[in-house]
Amino acid sequence: MLMNLETLNPQQLEAVCHDDGPLMVVAGAGSGKTRVITTRIARLIQERDVNPERILAITFTNKAAAEMQERVRRMMGHSDASPWISTFHSFCLRILRRHISALGYPSDFAIYDAQDQLSLLKQCMKAASLNEEAFPPKALLNHISGFKNDFLFPKDIDLDSLPFGNKLKAAKVYPVYQEGLRKNNALDFDDLLVWMVRLLKEVEEVSDLYNDRFRHILVDEFQDTNLTQYQLLKLLLRKHQNVCVVGDDDQSIYRWRGANVENLLHFEKDFPGTVVIKLEENYRSTQNILKAAGEVVKENRNRKAKTLWTENESGAPIVYYRAADEVDEARAVTDRIVKLNQDEGISFSHMAILYRTNAQSRVLEDALRRTGIQYQVFGGLKFYQRKEIKDILSYMRVVLNPEDSVSLKRIINVPARGIGKTSLDKIEAWCNAENVSLMQGLKQAEGKRLVSTAAAKKISNFVSMMDHFESLVQNGSPIDFLKEVIERSGYEAMLRKDDTPESRSRLENLQELYSGLEQSVDTQGNTLQEFLDSTALVADIDTLEDSRGILPLMTLHTCKGLEFDAVFIIGLEDGLLPHSSSMSDPAEYEEERRLCYVGFTRAKKMLFVSNARRRKIYGSTFNYPPSQFLLAVPSDIMESERSPENDGYASSSYPSYGIRSEPKMASAKSKSQYSIGAKVIHPTFGKGVVINRTGNEDDLKLEIFFKQPHGKKKLAVNHAKLIPL
């Protein structure tokens, strides 16, 4: 037996050996929660004789799921059966492929990723005569996602209760968007969860099947679940309550995408008799790092009391650097990284630079390039989101699902084949009138004389090519199909003709796509549809490799679940961390504090924090004061440094931050960013959206719609003390 219970501490052992009934493990950062989950699974199988196929473990990233699977496999040794370890979305997708037809939806649906969703929503907004400048599509899509996370359908939303603004417009376009998904035989990411809940609620035999199958359910990162995911869990536990949830309310940092920390805080009420076990011993960080993180987060009111401790050494003090500006900050961070690499022998891949917003990476990248340090930015474009990959996958998706008009419109004239927008608009108008798909319209364009003879011929050639691809899918191998798509579509020839460094890089990416498909189909035994599903569900952080010696740069939201020997957190300023958008909302402000806590606890040995006296970001210069979170860090574990360029200014060393100050407002240089639809914060009226602007840059006046009860206000930018978001 490879499972070793003797290495567990008393609390870990208690969690592993808990038998039946609800269990909540409150696991602080670095307290060995993955070890507890995997050992608990192994014990259920080896000592309790639970059939592995009756165990379900759910987490949030493919990387975490793969790590759990590998750990369980090592503990179990060779076994024909294995527990189902998966992300929420992958689990729902697998069930829906089998059973969604019971709800009257085709099982060969496409999965729309963020780009596809945005394309579809823009079409819906155009049909509804909604102005994209006044109501940004991404903002509306976020609100629609929020409705789904709260399990709200269009019919459930009271439009009269919503104030004027993006949320109201999102609610109005929501049913149009859902109808668009239906016409395209597609589901978006949130739909995977929503339809799964519907399936378990509305189809009793399916609910019984999976309630009987899964006798033990474990959920990792439970604090990140939304209301829909929590409903899903409760529906799977209808016949028993053998559930183990593992989470940490201090690491709940995804409120903006629907995560509801109340799920963790209310779990004991929803599941009477819950046994609660706290894992408070940290195995990752030094005492100084833990003390700093703990002092920051303990100021939050809405949390379960816990105190992390460690037997690790006290370690180095936290180093705080007060820079003159963002360039000085980037230089200081880069110099320190080089020194740690050369003097301490720490690999670049064992260090990380963390920041609150993606925009902060630019100046860091400039400094790293000058120094010659190889780096990778996480949160950028994923492999399967790159244009050439997305284009070829769209060809494949249309062949498998001809109803997918979003993918079809993406590739019908890529490479250029003379099928113009005017011709496509005419065909699409006819399709809408006849209530048929765009592909059906293309097939009938010539016979119905919907377009000119020349255009009809080009469309006919395209349809013939797609028919040929369909025959290959049915009669050939997936690899041959991919090869034919890249060659016969003219895509490869287009890139070779271009013959630029960028086009050559795109060709290399297409070669990598061959490798990805071959590994999925030949090695893992997946179907072509399963391969396409996996490309839609891959997360950016899943691609992080620890052994390449490349310095990772990422946002604080991206870093959760990772650890590094040395961590650099830049931009610890009121306005960045905490972000200006949180200043008027106590719940959001507490989440910013948790975000800081998560960043601190990524560090194992060394933690470096910094901010700047002035910062140019978003095209404007700001003078943010040092973050209030720094005040919570005890001075005896903080070593303060500042740039010589700060000489001549008022002292800005750490101990002088005794007076709470508000973020400085945007300078006059930034007035140009107050476009219609821009979000702002006012110290009295809170959050608002710009709905009109008058006057010139020197005397700019804005009409802003604020949340009730304030409503619409007309304000002069020079006097209003607005913070742009």
XYZ file of C-alpha atoms in Angstrom, residues 138-536:
399
model
C -17.922 42.772 -22.931
C -19.700 44.546 -20.087
C -23.086 43.200 -21.210
C -21.638 39.708 -21.576
C -20.299 39.884 -18.007
C -23.782 40.742 -16.736
C -25.344 37.884 -18.739
C -22.744 35.567 -17.201
C -23.720 36.931 -13.793
C -27.381 36.107 -14.427
C -26.431 32.534 -15.306
C -24.116 32.199 -12.302
C -27.107 33.114 -10.145
C -29.291 30.672 -12.120
C -31.515 33.441 -13.469
C -33.249 32.962 -16.803
C -34.574 35.893 -18.881
C -38.089 35.291 -17.528
C -36.794 35.566 -13.935
C -35.418 39.099 -14.287
C -37.618 42.059 -13.340
C -36.542 44.746 -15.817
C -38.382 47.451 -13.871
C -36.171 46.828 -10.834
C -32.950 47.547 -12.724
C -31.593 51.108 -13.050
C -30.586 52.468 -16.445
C -27.197 51.166 -17.484
C -25.321 48.110 -18.728
C -27.108 45.600 -16.498
C -30.533 46.676 -17.768
C -29.403 46.483 -21.399
C -27.825 43.097 -20.725
C -31.119 41.842 -19.288
C -32.946 43.052 -22.400
C -30.525 41.432 -24.858
C -30.192 38.233 -22.745
C -33.168 36.409 -24.360
C -31.964 37.422 -27.847
C -28.507 36.066 -27.029
C -29.944 32.775 -25.752
C -32.038 32.402 -28.896
C -28.882 33.015 -30.922
C -27.128 30.201 -29.077
C -30.069 27.900 -29.765
C -30.097 28.700 -33.486
C -26.373 27.966 -33.646
C -26.805 24.717 -31.705
C -24.323 26.016 -29.160
C -23.825 26.438 -25.414
C -21.504 28.925 -23.740
C -19.387 28.083 -20.668
C -22.030 29.187 -18.193
C -24.680 27.163 -20.032
C -22.728 23.978 -19.324
C -23.500 24.514 -15.643
C -27.019 25.890 -16.108
C -28.176 23.074 -18.395
C -26.636 20.495 -16.083
C -28.666 21.863 -13.168
C -31.772 21.877 -15.365
C -31.088 18.274 -16.341
C -30.870 17.113 -12.725
C -33.938 19.138 -11.748
C -36.193 18.219 -14.650
C -35.212 14.671 -15.657
C -35.709 12.374 -12.686
C -34.146 9.268 -14.216
C -30.895 11.154 -14.950
C -30.862 12.606 -11.436
C -31.402 9.136 -9.951
C -28.660 7.667 -12.167
C -25.947 10.014 -10.905
C -27.196 10.169 -7.318
C -26.897 6.378 -7.237
C -23.554 6.357 -9.004
C -21.619 8.899 -6.903
C -21.594 7.845 -3.258
C -18.739 10.134 -2.232
C -18.221 13.640 -3.629
C -15.259 15.918 -2.921
C -15.074 19.568 -3.989
C -11.821 21.525 -3.978
C -11.639 25.362 -3.831
C -15.216 25.416 -2.563
C -15.020 29.133 -1.779
C -14.897 29.778 -5.555
C -18.242 28.130 -6.342
C -21.148 30.234 -7.592
C -24.830 29.697 -6.831
C -25.368 27.499 -9.895
C -22.434 25.236 -8.994
C -23.703 24.983 -5.424
C -27.151 23.984 -6.722
C -25.492 21.336 -8.867
C -23.687 19.913 -5.857
C -26.843 19.771 -3.744
C -28.742 18.026 -6.572
C -26.022 15.353 -6.756
C -26.373 14.832 -2.984
C -30.133 14.356 -2.971
C -29.906 10.705 -1.829
C -26.927 10.919 0.517
C -24.693 13.544 2.107
C -21.262 11.974 1.816
C -19.643 15.206 0.739
C -16.286 16.746 1.585
C -15.776 20.392 0.648
C -12.347 21.946 0.973
C -11.835 25.680 0.850
C -10.585 28.874 2.428
C -12.749 31.953 2.666
C -9.555 34.037 2.906
C -8.729 32.955 -0.646
C -12.097 33.804 -2.193
C -11.036 36.264 -4.909
C -13.426 35.628 -7.801
C -16.524 37.554 -6.739
C -16.369 39.452 -10.044
C -17.052 36.239 -11.958
C -19.806 34.949 -9.707
C -17.943 33.156 -6.902
C -19.983 33.332 -3.716
C -18.008 33.000 -0.480
C -21.359 32.654 1.329
C -21.528 29.066 0.012
C -18.645 28.191 2.345
C -19.922 30.309 5.205
C -23.462 28.810 5.000
C -22.490 25.199 4.281
C -23.035 24.058 7.868
C -26.607 25.362 7.844
C -27.385 23.701 4.505
C -25.872 20.386 5.634
C -26.788 19.809 9.327
C -24.298 17.732 11.258
C -21.317 18.965 9.252
C -17.955 18.180 10.822
C -15.595 21.174 10.477
C -11.836 20.649 10.504
C -9.356 23.514 10.202
C -5.954 23.041 8.590
C -3.866 25.868 10.017
C -0.321 24.525 9.816
C 1.404 25.999 6.755
C 4.150 23.992 5.051
C 4.987 26.543 2.355
C 6.041 29.906 3.720
C 8.361 31.376 6.329
C 6.984 32.746 9.593
C 7.507 36.356 8.490
C 5.552 35.879 5.267
C 2.707 34.159 7.114
C 2.614 36.876 9.761
C 2.407 39.616 7.130
C -0.357 37.827 5.212
C -2.314 36.997 8.347
C -2.230 40.576 9.652
C -3.563 41.858 6.331
C -6.496 39.458 6.020
C -7.588 39.381 9.662
C -9.026 42.889 9.255
C -11.822 41.370 7.148
C -15.047 40.948 9.085
C -16.744 38.338 6.881
C -14.461 35.341 7.489
C -14.024 32.210 9.581
C -11.447 32.840 12.303
C -8.200 30.977 11.708
C -4.529 31.600 12.350
C -1.932 30.061 10.094
C 1.300 28.954 11.755
C 4.395 27.137 10.633
C 7.407 25.327 12.014
C 9.459 26.843 9.187
C 12.158 29.376 10.042
C 11.392 33.069 10.537
C 13.084 33.805 7.244
C 14.054 37.070 5.606
C 12.044 40.220 6.265
C 9.557 41.422 3.679
C 11.337 43.970 1.491
C 9.322 47.066 0.626
C 10.540 49.412 -2.125
C 9.105 52.894 -2.657
C 9.884 53.807 -6.281
C 9.896 57.200 -7.939
C 7.740 55.941 -10.832
C 6.747 52.738 -12.630
C 10.000 52.659 -14.659
C 12.085 52.884 -11.504
C 9.927 50.174 -9.920
C 10.420 47.835 -12.915
C 14.189 48.481 -12.880
C 14.454 47.725 -9.153
C 12.446 44.498 -9.488
C 14.479 43.342 -12.487
C 17.799 44.108 -10.760
C 16.706 42.128 -7.702
C 15.645 39.155 -9.848
C 19.026 39.109 -11.608
C 20.796 39.247 -8.232
C 18.738 36.364 -6.807
C 19.442 34.297 -9.888
C 23.182 34.979 -9.902
C 23.961 35.149 -6.177
C 21.367 32.747 -4.725
C 21.070 30.403 -7.706
C 17.266 30.710 -7.807
C 15.871 29.730 -11.196
C 13.738 32.332 -12.978
C 10.888 29.816 -13.031
C 10.986 29.722 -9.207
C 10.296 33.469 -9.019
C 7.197 35.386 -10.112
C 6.050 38.972 -10.613
C 2.432 39.574 -9.628
C 0.237 42.609 -10.269
C -3.395 43.686 -9.967
C -4.113 44.590 -13.619
C -2.756 43.281 -16.926
C -1.821 46.816 -18.005
C 0.969 46.835 -15.402
C 2.961 44.185 -17.274
C 4.065 46.443 -20.166
C 6.777 48.408 -18.342
C 8.005 45.189 -16.685
C 8.275 43.473 -20.054
C 10.324 46.383 -21.391
C 12.745 46.124 -18.458
C 13.029 42.335 -18.716
C 13.721 42.472 -22.453
C 16.517 44.991 -21.888
C 18.014 42.699 -19.246
C 17.686 39.621 -21.430
C 15.530 37.658 -18.983
C 13.177 35.212 -20.651
C 9.632 35.609 -19.358
C 6.081 34.482 -20.066
C 2.967 36.551 -19.464
C 0.007 34.522 -18.231
C -3.403 35.984 -18.892
C -2.415 36.790 -22.468
C -3.609 34.980 -25.575
C -3.961 31.227 -25.076
C -2.695 28.833 -27.756
C -6.191 27.799 -28.825
C -7.252 31.468 -29.015
C -4.570 32.448 -31.551
C -6.046 33.519 -34.864
C -4.641 30.748 -37.059
C -5.596 28.026 -34.554
C -9.055 29.499 -34.025
C -9.596 29.715 -37.801
C -8.724 26.065 -38.464
C -10.717 24.870 -35.448
C -13.670 26.855 -36.808
C -13.497 24.907 -40.086
C -13.567 21.671 -38.102
C -16.409 22.848 -35.879
C -18.605 23.814 -38.838
C -18.081 20.393 -40.416
C -19.217 18.722 -37.182
C -21.988 21.271 -36.521
C -23.207 23.054 -39.703
C -25.637 25.107 -37.566
C -22.701 26.989 -36.016
C -23.037 30.259 -37.907
C -20.522 32.148 -35.741
C -17.717 29.774 -36.757
C -19.038 29.680 -40.330
C -18.956 33.466 -40.704
C -15.435 33.496 -39.298
C -14.007 31.259 -42.030
C -16.235 31.683 -45.086
C -13.822 34.243 -46.556
C -10.607 33.197 -44.769
C -8.478 32.848 -46.813
C -10.075 35.455 -49.085
C -12.194 33.730 -51.731
C -14.279 36.664 -52.951
C -17.387 36.084 -50.836
C -18.160 39.640 -49.796
C -20.108 41.070 -46.880
C -22.924 42.303 -49.137
C -23.593 38.808 -50.501
C -23.424 37.298 -47.031
C -25.828 39.918 -45.636
C -28.376 39.118 -48.380
C -28.191 35.392 -47.668
C -28.394 35.935 -43.907
C -31.482 38.147 -44.295
C -33.158 35.400 -46.342
C -32.161 32.792 -43.701
C -33.703 34.893 -40.932
C -36.927 35.305 -42.908
C -37.110 31.561 -43.674
C -35.878 30.523 -40.207
C -33.099 28.329 -41.595
C -29.388 28.146 -40.767
C -26.756 30.125 -42.635
C -25.262 26.932 -44.093
C -28.663 25.988 -45.521
C -28.866 29.457 -47.025
C -25.442 29.101 -48.642
C -26.495 25.800 -50.189
C -29.591 27.422 -51.687
C -28.023 30.742 -52.712
C -27.614 29.771 -56.362
C -30.970 28.068 -56.829
C -32.910 30.849 -55.079
C -30.888 33.538 -56.915
C -30.125 35.284 -53.653
C -26.857 36.780 -54.970
C -25.165 37.507 -58.277
C -24.073 34.659 -60.538
C -20.388 35.323 -59.799
C -20.934 35.346 -56.047
C -23.127 32.235 -56.243
C -20.320 30.351 -58.008
C -17.803 31.244 -55.287
C -20.261 30.216 -52.583
C -20.945 26.938 -54.412
C -17.201 26.170 -54.443
C -17.007 26.834 -50.713
C -19.995 24.567 -49.996
C -18.460 21.805 -52.130
C -15.227 22.085 -50.160
C -17.107 21.811 -46.855
C -19.030 18.767 -48.171
C -15.682 17.177 -49.053
C -14.425 17.837 -45.525
C -17.588 16.222 -44.118
C -16.949 13.044 -46.129
C -13.388 12.945 -44.762
C -14.671 13.089 -41.179
C -16.964 10.161 -41.833
C -14.472 8.033 -43.740
C -10.940 9.147 -42.785
C -8.773 9.757 -39.749
C -8.878 13.018 -37.736
C -5.240 13.742 -38.675
C -5.984 13.370 -42.406
C -9.021 15.600 -41.928
C -6.943 18.330 -40.253
C -4.258 18.096 -42.950
C -6.848 18.439 -45.703
C -8.504 21.433 -44.001
C -5.195 23.302 -43.683
C -4.164 22.546 -47.270
C -7.407 22.543 -49.306
C -8.830 25.620 -47.586
C -5.823 27.547 -48.902
C -4.783 28.538 -45.373
C -1.293 27.038 -45.587
C -0.695 28.572 -49.019
C -1.815 31.975 -47.724
C 0.728 31.876 -44.881
C 3.553 30.599 -47.090
C 2.883 33.337 -49.652
C 2.975 35.990 -46.940
C 6.423 34.711 -45.811
C 6.890 37.055 -42.854
C 8.244 36.158 -39.400
C 4.659 36.342 -38.120
C 3.280 34.036 -40.837
C 6.114 31.566 -40.270
C 5.273 31.580 -36.567
C 1.632 30.908 -37.443
C 2.694 27.924 -39.571
C 4.694 26.584 -36.618
C 1.581 26.913 -34.454
C -0.416 24.887 -36.986
C 2.260 22.185 -36.798
C 1.790 22.203 -33.025
C -1.943 21.763 -33.625
C -1.165 18.497 -35.428
C 0.727 17.349 -32.328
C -2.150 18.315 -30.060
C -4.722 16.440 -32.135
C -2.484 13.398 -32.516
C -1.868 13.207 -28.766
C -5.581 13.587 -28.008
C -6.798 11.029 -30.556
C -3.997 8.452 -30.724
C -2.588 8.608 -27.184
C -5.672 9.487 -25.130
C -8.242 7.756 -27.347
C -10.486 10.801 -27.737
C -12.867 11.427 -30.612
C -12.579 14.502 -32.810
C -15.518 16.049 -30.949
C -13.837 15.401 -27.600
C -10.659 17.055 -28.888
C -12.591 20.170 -29.927
C -14.323 20.186 -26.540
C -10.964 20.080 -24.756
C -9.619 23.034 -26.762
C -12.546 25.141 -25.586
